[in-house]
CSV table of C-alpha atoms and ligand atoms in Angstrom, one decimal:
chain,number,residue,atom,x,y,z
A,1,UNK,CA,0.0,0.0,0.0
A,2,UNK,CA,1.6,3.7,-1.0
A,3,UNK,CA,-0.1,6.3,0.3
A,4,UNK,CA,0.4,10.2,0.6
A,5,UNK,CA,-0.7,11.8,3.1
A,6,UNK,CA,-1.5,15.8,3.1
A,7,UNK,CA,-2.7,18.5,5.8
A,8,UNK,CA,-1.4,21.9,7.1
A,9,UNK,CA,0.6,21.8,9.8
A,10,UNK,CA,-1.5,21.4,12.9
A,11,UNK,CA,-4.4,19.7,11.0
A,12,UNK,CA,-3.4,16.3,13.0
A,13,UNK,CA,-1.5,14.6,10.2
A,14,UNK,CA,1.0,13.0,12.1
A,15,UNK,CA,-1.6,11.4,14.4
A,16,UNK,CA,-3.6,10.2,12.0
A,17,UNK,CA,-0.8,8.7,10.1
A,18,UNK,CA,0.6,6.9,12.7
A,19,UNK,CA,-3.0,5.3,12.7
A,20,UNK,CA,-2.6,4.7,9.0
A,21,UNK,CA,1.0,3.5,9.5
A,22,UNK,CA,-0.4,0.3,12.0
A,23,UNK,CA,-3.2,-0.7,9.9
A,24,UNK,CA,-1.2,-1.2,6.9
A,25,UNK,CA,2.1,-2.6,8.7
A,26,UNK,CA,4.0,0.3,6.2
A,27,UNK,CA,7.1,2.2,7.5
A,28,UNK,CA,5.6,6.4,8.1
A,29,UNK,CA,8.5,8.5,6.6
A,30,UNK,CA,8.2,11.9,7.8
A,31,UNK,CA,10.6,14.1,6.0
A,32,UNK,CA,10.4,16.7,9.0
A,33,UNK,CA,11.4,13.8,11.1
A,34,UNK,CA,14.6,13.0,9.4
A,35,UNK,CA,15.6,16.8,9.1
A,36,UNK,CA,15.2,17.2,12.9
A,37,UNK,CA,17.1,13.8,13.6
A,38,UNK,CA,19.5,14.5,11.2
A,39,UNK,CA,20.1,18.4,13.3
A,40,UNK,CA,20.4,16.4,16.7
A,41,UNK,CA,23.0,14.1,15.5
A,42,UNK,CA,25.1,17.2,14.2
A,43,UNK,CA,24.9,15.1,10.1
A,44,UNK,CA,26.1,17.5,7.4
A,45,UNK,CA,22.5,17.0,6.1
A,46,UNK,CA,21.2,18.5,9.5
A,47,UNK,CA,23.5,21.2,9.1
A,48,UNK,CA,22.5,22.3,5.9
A,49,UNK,CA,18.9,21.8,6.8
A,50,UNK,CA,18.5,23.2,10.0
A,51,UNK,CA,18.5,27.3,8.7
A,52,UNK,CA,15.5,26.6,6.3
A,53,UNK,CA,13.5,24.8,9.2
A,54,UNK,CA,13.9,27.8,11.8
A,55,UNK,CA,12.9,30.3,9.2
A,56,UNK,CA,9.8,28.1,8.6
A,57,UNK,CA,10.9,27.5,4.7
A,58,UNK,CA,11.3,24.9,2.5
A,59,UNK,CA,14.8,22.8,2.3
A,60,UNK,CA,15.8,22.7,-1.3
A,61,UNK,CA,14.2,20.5,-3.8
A,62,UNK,CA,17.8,19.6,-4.7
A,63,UNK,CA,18.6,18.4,-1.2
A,64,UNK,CA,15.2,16.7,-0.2
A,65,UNK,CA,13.6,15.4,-3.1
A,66,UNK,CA,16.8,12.8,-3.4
A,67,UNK,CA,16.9,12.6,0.2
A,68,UNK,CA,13.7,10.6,-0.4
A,69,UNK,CA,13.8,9.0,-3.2
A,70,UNK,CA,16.8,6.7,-1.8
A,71,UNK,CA,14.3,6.0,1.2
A,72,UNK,CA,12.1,5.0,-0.7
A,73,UNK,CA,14.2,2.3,-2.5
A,74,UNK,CA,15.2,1.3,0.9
A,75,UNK,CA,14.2,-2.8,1.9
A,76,UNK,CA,11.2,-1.9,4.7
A,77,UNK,CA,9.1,0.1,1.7
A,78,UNK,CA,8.9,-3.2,-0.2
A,79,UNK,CA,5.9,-3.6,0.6
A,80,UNK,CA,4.5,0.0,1.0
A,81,UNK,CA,4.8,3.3,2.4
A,82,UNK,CA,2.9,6.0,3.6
A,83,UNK,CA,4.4,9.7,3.1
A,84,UNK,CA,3.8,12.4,5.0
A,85,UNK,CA,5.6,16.0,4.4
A,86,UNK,CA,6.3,15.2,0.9
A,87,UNK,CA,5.9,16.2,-1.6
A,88,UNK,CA,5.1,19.7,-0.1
A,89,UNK,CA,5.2,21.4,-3.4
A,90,UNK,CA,4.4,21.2,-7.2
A,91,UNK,CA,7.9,20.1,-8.0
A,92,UNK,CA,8.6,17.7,-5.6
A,93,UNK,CA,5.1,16.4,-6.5
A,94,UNK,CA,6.1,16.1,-10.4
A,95,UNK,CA,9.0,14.2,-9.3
A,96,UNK,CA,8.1,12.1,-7.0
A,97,UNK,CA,5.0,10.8,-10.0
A,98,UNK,CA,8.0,11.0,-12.5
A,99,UNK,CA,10.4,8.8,-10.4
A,100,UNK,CA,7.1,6.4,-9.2
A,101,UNK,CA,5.8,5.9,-12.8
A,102,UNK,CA,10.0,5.1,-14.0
A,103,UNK,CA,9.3,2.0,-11.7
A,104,UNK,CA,6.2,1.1,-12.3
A,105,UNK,CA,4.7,2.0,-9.2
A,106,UNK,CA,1.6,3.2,-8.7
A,107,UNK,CA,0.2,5.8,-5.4
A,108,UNK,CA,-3.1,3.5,-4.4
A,109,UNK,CA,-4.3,6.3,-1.8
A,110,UNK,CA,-4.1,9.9,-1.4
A,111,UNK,CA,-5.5,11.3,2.2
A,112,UNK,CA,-6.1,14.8,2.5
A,113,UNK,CA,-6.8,16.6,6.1
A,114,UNK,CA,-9.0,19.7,5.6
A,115,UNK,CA,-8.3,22.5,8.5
A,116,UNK,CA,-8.4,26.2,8.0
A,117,UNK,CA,-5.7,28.0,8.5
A,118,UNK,CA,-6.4,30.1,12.1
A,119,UNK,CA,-7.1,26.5,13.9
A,120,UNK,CA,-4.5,25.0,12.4
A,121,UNK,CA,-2.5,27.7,13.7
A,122,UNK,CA,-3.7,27.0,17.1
A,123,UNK,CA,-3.4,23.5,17.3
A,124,UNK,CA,0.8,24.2,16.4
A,125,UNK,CA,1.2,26.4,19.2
A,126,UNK,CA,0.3,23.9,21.6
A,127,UNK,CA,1.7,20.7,20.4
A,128,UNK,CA,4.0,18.5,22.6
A,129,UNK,CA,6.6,16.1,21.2
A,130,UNK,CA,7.5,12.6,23.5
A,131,UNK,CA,11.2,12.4,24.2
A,132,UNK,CA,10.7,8.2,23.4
A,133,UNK,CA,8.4,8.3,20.4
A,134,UNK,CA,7.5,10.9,18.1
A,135,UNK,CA,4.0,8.8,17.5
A,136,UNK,CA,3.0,10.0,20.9
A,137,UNK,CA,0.5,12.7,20.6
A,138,UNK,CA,0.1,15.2,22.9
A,139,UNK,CA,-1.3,18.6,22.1
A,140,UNK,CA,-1.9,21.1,25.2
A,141,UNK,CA,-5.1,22.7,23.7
A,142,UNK,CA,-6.7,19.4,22.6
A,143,UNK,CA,-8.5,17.4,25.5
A,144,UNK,CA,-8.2,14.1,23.8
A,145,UNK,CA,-4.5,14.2,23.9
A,146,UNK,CA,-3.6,16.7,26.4
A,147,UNK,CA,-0.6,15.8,28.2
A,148,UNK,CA,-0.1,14.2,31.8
A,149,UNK,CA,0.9,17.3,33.2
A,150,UNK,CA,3.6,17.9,31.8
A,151,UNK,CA,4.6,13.9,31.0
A,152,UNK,CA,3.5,12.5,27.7
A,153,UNK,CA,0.1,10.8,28.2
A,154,UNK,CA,0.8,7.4,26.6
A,155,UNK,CA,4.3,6.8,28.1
A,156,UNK,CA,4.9,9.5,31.3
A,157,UNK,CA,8.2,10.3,29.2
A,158,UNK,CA,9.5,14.1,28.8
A,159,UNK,CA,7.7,16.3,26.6
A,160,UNK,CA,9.5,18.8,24.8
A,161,UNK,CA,8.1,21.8,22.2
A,162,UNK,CA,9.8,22.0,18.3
A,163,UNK,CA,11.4,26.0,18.0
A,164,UNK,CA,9.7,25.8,15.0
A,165,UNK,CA,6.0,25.3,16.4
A,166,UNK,CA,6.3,28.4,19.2
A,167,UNK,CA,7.6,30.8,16.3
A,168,UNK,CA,4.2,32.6,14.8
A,169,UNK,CA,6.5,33.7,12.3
A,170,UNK,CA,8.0,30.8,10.8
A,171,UNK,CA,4.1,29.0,10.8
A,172,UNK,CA,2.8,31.5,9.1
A,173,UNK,CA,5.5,30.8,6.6
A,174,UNK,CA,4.5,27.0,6.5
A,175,UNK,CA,1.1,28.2,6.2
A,176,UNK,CA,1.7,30.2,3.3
A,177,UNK,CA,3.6,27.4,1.6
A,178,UNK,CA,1.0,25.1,2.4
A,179,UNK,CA,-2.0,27.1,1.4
A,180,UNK,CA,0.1,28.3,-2.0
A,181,UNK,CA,-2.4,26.6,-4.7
A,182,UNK,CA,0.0,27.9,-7.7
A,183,UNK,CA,3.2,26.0,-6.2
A,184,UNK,CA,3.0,25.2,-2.8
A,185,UNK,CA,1.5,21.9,-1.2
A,186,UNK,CA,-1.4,22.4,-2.1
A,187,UNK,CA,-0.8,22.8,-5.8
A,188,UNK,CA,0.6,19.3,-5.4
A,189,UNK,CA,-2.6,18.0,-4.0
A,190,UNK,CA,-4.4,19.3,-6.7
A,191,UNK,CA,-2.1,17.2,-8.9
A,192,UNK,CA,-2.8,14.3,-7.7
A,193,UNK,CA,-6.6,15.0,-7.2
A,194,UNK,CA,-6.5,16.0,-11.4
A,195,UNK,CA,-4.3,12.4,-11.5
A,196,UNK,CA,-6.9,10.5,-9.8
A,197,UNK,CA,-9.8,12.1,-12.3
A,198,UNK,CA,-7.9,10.9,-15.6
A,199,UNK,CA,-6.5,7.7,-14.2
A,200,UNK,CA,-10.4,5.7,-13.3
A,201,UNK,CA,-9.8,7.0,-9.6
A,202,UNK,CA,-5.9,6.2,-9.3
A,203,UNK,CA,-4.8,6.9,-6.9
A,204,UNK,CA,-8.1,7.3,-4.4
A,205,UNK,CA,-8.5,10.1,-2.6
A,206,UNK,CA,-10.2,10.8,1.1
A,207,UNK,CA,-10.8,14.1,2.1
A,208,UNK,CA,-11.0,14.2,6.1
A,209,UNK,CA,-12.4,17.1,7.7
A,210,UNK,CA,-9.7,18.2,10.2
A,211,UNK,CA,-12.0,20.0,12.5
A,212,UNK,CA,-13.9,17.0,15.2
A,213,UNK,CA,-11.5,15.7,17.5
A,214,UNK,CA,-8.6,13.6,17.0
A,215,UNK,CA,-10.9,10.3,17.5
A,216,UNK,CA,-14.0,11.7,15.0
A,217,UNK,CA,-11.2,12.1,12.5
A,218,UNK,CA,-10.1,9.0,13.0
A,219,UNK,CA,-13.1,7.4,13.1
A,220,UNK,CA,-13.9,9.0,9.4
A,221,UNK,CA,-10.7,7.7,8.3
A,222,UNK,CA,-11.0,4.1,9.2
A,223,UNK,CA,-14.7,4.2,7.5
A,224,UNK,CA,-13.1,5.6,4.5
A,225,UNK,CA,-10.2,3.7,4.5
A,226,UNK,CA,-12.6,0.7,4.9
B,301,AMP,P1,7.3,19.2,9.5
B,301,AMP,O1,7.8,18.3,10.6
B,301,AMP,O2,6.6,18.4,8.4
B,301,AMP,O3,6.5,20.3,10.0
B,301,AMP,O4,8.6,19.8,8.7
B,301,AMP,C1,9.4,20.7,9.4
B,301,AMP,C2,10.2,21.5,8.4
B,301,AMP,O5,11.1,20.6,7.7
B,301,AMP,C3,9.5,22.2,7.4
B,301,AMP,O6,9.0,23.5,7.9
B,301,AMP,C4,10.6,22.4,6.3
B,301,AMP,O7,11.5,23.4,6.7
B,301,AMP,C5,11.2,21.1,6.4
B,301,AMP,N1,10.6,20.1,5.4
B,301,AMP,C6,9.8,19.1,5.8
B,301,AMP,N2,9.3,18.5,4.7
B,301,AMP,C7,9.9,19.1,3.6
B,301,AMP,C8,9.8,18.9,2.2
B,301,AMP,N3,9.1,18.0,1.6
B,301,AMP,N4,10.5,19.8,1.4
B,301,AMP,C9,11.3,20.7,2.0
B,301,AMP,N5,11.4,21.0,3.3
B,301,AMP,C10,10.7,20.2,4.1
């Protein structure tokens, strides 16, 4: 199963797609993930990175769009995948089909999390990441994953905040990029939506409405996912 996963940030993406990533038994690549593992182990790749991230831009397409097409050749995405953070605009989404259709591969599912852009805002600036596992979700303005305190609620580990996510600046700059329907992410989703329409409904695509709770959302993911 290949699946691409889309939604500003704050919509709830990387919840749900840890959700998505255990029903399938696919590895989740997060390209924000590697970037901020890459800056805490000091890689020349972190190094490079890390300015764009503060600033709340894009790393270069020439950097990240190989960055993930080698992971994608890697052994675990035999069997499937499910992306999430790329591609995050037209180009990267033009490459990513390009390099997918050299192979043969098709994209079986394309999920799209709908949230406008002042709650998704919100929902940033109160975000909590585990110390053990980044597929702990903990937000301090949603109830169904507010923290323990100040401890992660599914494992009491450390919770710690991304420099990024308290920086109104640098997420209205994600935002912009995300929003952007001429080149931004969202110009890729419509590329795969206009895909979808001339390919008999390859990939599919789910539309989620980001605004319920984290369980509605996933409840109306599982139905759709069937
Ligand atoms: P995220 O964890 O998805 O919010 O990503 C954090 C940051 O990593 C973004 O604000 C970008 O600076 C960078 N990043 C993540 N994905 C991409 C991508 N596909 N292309 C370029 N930069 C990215």
């Amino acid at each position: 199963m290949k699946i691409l996963f889309f939604g500003p940030n704050g919509s709830g993406k990387g919840t749900q797609g840890a959700i998505v990533k255990d029903k399938f038994g696919i590895p989740h690549i997060e390209t924000g993930v590697i970037f901020r593992e890459n800056i805490s182990k000091g890689t020349s790749l972190g190094n490079e990175a890390k300015g764009y991230i503060d600033r709340g831009e894009l790393v270069p397409d020439s950097i990240t769009i190989p960055m993930i097409l080698d992971r994608l050749k890697q052994d675990d995405c035999k069997r499937g995948w499910l992306l999430d953070g790329f591609p995050r605009n037209l180009t990267q989404a033009s490459e990513l089909a390009k390099a997918l259709k050299e192979e043969g591969i098709d994209i079986d599912i394309v999920i799209e999390i709908v949230l406008d852009r002042k709650t998704a805002k919100e929902r940033i600036m109160g975000r909590r990441l585990c110390v053990n596992d980044n597929n702990h979700p903990n937000n301090i303005y949603i109830d169904a994953i507010k923290p323990d305190g100040d401890k992660c609620r599914v494992c009491g580990g450390d919770l710690k905040t991304r420099s990024d996510d308290q920086d109104a600046e640098a997420i209205d700059q994600r935002h912009s990029i995300y929003y952007d329907e001429k080149s931004g992410t969202m110009a890729g989703v419509i590329f795969f939506k206009d895909m979808s329409a001339k390919n008999g409904g390859i990939p599919r695509i789910i539309d989620l409405d980001g605004r319920p709770g984290v369980k509605d959302v996933s409840a109306e993911l599982m139905s759709k996912l069937g």
